[in-house]
XYZ file of C-alpha atoms in Angstrom:
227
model
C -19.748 -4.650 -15.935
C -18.397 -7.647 -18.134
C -15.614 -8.996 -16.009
C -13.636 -10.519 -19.191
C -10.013 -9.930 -19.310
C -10.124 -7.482 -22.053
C -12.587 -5.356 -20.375
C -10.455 -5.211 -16.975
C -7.284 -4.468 -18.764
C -8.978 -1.645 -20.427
C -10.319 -0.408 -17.619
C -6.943 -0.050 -15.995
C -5.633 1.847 -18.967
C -8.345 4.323 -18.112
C -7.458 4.363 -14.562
C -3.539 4.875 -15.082
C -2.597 8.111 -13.807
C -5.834 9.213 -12.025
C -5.917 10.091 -8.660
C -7.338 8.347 -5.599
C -8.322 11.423 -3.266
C -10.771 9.470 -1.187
C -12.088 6.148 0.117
C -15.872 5.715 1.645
C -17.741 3.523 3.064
C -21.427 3.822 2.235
C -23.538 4.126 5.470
C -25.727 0.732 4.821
C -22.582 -0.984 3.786
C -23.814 -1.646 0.102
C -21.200 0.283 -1.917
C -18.020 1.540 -1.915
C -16.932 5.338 -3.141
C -13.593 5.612 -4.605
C -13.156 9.346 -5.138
C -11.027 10.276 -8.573
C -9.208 12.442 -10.631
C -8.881 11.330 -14.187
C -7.620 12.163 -17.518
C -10.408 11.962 -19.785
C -10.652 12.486 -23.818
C -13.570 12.910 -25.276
C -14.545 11.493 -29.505
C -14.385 15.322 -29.877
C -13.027 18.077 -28.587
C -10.430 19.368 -25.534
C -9.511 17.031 -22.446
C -12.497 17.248 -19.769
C -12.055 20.081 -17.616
C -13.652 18.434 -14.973
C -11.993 15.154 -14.486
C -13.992 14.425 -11.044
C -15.233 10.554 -11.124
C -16.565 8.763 -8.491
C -16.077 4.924 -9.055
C -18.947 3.049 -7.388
C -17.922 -0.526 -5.819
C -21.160 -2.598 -5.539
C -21.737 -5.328 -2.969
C -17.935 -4.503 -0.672
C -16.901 -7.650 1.029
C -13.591 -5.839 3.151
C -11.667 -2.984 3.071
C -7.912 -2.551 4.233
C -5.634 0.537 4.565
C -1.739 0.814 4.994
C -0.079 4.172 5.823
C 3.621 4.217 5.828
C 5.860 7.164 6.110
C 7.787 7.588 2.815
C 11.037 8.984 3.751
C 13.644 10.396 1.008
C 16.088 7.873 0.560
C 14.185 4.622 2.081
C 11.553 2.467 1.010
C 7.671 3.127 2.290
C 7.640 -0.978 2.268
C 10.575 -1.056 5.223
C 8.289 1.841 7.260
C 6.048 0.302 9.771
C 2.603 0.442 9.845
C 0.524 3.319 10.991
C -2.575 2.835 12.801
C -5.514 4.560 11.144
C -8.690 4.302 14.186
C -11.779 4.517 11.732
C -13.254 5.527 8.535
C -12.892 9.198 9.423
C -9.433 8.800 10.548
C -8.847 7.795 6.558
C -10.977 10.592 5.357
C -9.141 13.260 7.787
C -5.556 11.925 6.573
C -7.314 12.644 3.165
C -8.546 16.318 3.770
C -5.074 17.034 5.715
C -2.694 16.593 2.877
C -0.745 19.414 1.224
C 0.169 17.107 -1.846
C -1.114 13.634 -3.766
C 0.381 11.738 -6.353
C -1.514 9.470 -9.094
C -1.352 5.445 -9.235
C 0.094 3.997 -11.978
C 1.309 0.860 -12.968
C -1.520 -0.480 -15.361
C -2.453 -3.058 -13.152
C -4.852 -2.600 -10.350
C -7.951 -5.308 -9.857
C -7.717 -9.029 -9.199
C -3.648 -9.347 -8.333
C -2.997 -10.456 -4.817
C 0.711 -10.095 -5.846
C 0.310 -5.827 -5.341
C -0.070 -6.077 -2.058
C 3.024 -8.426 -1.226
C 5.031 -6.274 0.722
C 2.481 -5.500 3.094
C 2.428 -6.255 7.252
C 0.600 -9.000 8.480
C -1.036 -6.086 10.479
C -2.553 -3.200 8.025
C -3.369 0.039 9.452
C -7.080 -0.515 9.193
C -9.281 -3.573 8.240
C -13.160 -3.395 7.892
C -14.970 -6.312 7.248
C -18.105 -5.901 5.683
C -20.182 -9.151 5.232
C -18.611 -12.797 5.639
C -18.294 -14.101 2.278
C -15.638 -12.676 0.230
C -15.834 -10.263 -2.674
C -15.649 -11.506 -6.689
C -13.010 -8.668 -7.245
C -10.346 -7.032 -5.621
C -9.305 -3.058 -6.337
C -5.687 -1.707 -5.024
C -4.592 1.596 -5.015
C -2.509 4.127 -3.450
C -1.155 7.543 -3.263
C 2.207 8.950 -2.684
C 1.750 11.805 -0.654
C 2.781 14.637 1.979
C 1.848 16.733 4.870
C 3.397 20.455 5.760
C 3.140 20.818 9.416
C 5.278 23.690 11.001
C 7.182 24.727 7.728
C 7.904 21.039 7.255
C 7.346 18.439 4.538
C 6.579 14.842 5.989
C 5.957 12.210 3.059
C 3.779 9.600 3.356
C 2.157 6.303 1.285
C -1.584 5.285 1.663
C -2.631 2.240 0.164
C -5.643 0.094 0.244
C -7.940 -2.246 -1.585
C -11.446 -3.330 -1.582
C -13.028 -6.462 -2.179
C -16.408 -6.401 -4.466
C -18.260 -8.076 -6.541
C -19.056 -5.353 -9.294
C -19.009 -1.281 -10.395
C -19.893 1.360 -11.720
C -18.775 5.150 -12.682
C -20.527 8.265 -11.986
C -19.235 11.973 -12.598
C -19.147 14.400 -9.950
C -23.093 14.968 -9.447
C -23.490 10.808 -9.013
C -24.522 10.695 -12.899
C -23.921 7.415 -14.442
C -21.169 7.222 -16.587
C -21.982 4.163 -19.001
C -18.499 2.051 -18.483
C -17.481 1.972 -21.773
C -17.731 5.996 -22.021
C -16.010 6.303 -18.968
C -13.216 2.989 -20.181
C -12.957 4.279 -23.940
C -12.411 8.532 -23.102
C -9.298 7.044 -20.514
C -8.059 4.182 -23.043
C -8.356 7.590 -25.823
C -6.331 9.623 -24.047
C -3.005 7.238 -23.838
C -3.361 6.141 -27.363
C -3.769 10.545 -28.006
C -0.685 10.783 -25.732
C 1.395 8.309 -28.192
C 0.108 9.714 -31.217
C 1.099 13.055 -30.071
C -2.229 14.468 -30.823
C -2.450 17.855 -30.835
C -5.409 17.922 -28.040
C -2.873 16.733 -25.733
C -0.208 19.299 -26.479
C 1.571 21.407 -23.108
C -1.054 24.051 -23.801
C -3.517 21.834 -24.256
C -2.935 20.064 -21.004
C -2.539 23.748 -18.847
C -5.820 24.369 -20.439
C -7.561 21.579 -18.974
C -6.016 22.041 -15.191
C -6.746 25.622 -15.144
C -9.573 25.740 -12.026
C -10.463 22.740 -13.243
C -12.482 21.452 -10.303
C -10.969 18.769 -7.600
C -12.253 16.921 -5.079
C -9.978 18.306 -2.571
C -8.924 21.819 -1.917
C -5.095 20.571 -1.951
C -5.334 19.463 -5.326
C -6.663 22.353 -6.867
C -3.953 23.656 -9.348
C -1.883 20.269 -10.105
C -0.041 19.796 -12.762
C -1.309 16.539 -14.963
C 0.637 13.321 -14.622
C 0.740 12.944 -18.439
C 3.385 15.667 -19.304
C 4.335 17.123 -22.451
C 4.309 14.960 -26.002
């Protein structure tokens, strides 16, 4: 991918509003999987049905978690820390959710600044290899778990350090990175132009079984709403 500023911003357009279901470290250590949900508008036609992405980060230098309770009324940023033991710690916090939320914000690569209100102390580093990464991703998901009849909410963040990417759909094709940048950017400048392909109907359309990465989020409503 061309790292240029106008490329990166675009590419966070196209990642406003999606989903981060799942974080995973590839066996060897080479990549980085960043499991998604996005909203996706194709030249022609309805919003993809299946908005399933898996963005591929090449070359990871260190990954970091932070899980903080999210209580009504309080700030996840005044919650302490969490402990997360492993990898499959993250991926069973993951799996065990009842409810996600989407990222947004518009800015998510290269700003140190995201991650300011973070311990000294995250829930889970992983250093990969010694030398750092060219590029830095953050996100996070506002989220909750039902245990006994009760709702417990909770914040997961993370970022990854990397030197490059790239974008598959849900059966690890390639998705060139302009398709994948230009049917996200489409979508928001649809969304503003209240084009019809994006009406309430439209967007119930799309969701209905639409296929998800994890059982919980099968049936959520889009982020976007109504125009």
């Amino acid at each position: 991918m061309e790292w240029d500023d106008v490329t990166r911003e675009r590419l966070e357009v196209a990642l406003n509003e999606s989903d981060v279901v799942g974080v995973r470290l590839d066996p060897a250590r080479a990549y980085v999987d960043v499991l998604l949900h996005v909203i996706a508008l194709p030249e022609s036609g309805p919003l993809m049905k299946d908005g399933r992405r898996i963005m591929r980060l090449k070359r990871p230098a260190e990954l970091r978690f932070l899980l903080r309770r999210d209580p009504i009324g309080e700030q996840a940023a005044t919650q302490p820390a969490i402990p997360l033991a492993d990898e499959a710690a993250v991926e069973n916090f993951f799996d065990s959710l009842a409810w996600g939320g989407s990222i947004y914000g518009w800015r998510f690569f290269d700003e140190p600044g995201l991650t300011r209100d973070w311990p000294a102390d995250p829930s889970l580093r992983i250093p990969v290899r010694t030398e750092g990464g060219a590029h830095s991703f953050y996100w996070f998901n506002e989220c909750g778990i039902e245990r006994d009849g009760e709702a417990e909410a909770f914040c997961i963040e993370g970022t990854v350090t990397f030197d490059d990417l790239v974008v598959f759909d849900a059966e690890e094709r390639e998705i060139p990175i302009e398709t994948f940048i230009a049917d996200g950017v489409r979508q928001w400048d649809a969304l503003y132009a209240h084009d019809e392909r994006l009406s309430v109907e439209a967007q119930r359309e799309s969701q209905n079984r639409a296929p998800k990465w994890r059982k919980w989020a099968e049936g959520a409503e889009s982020a976007m709403g109504p125009i």
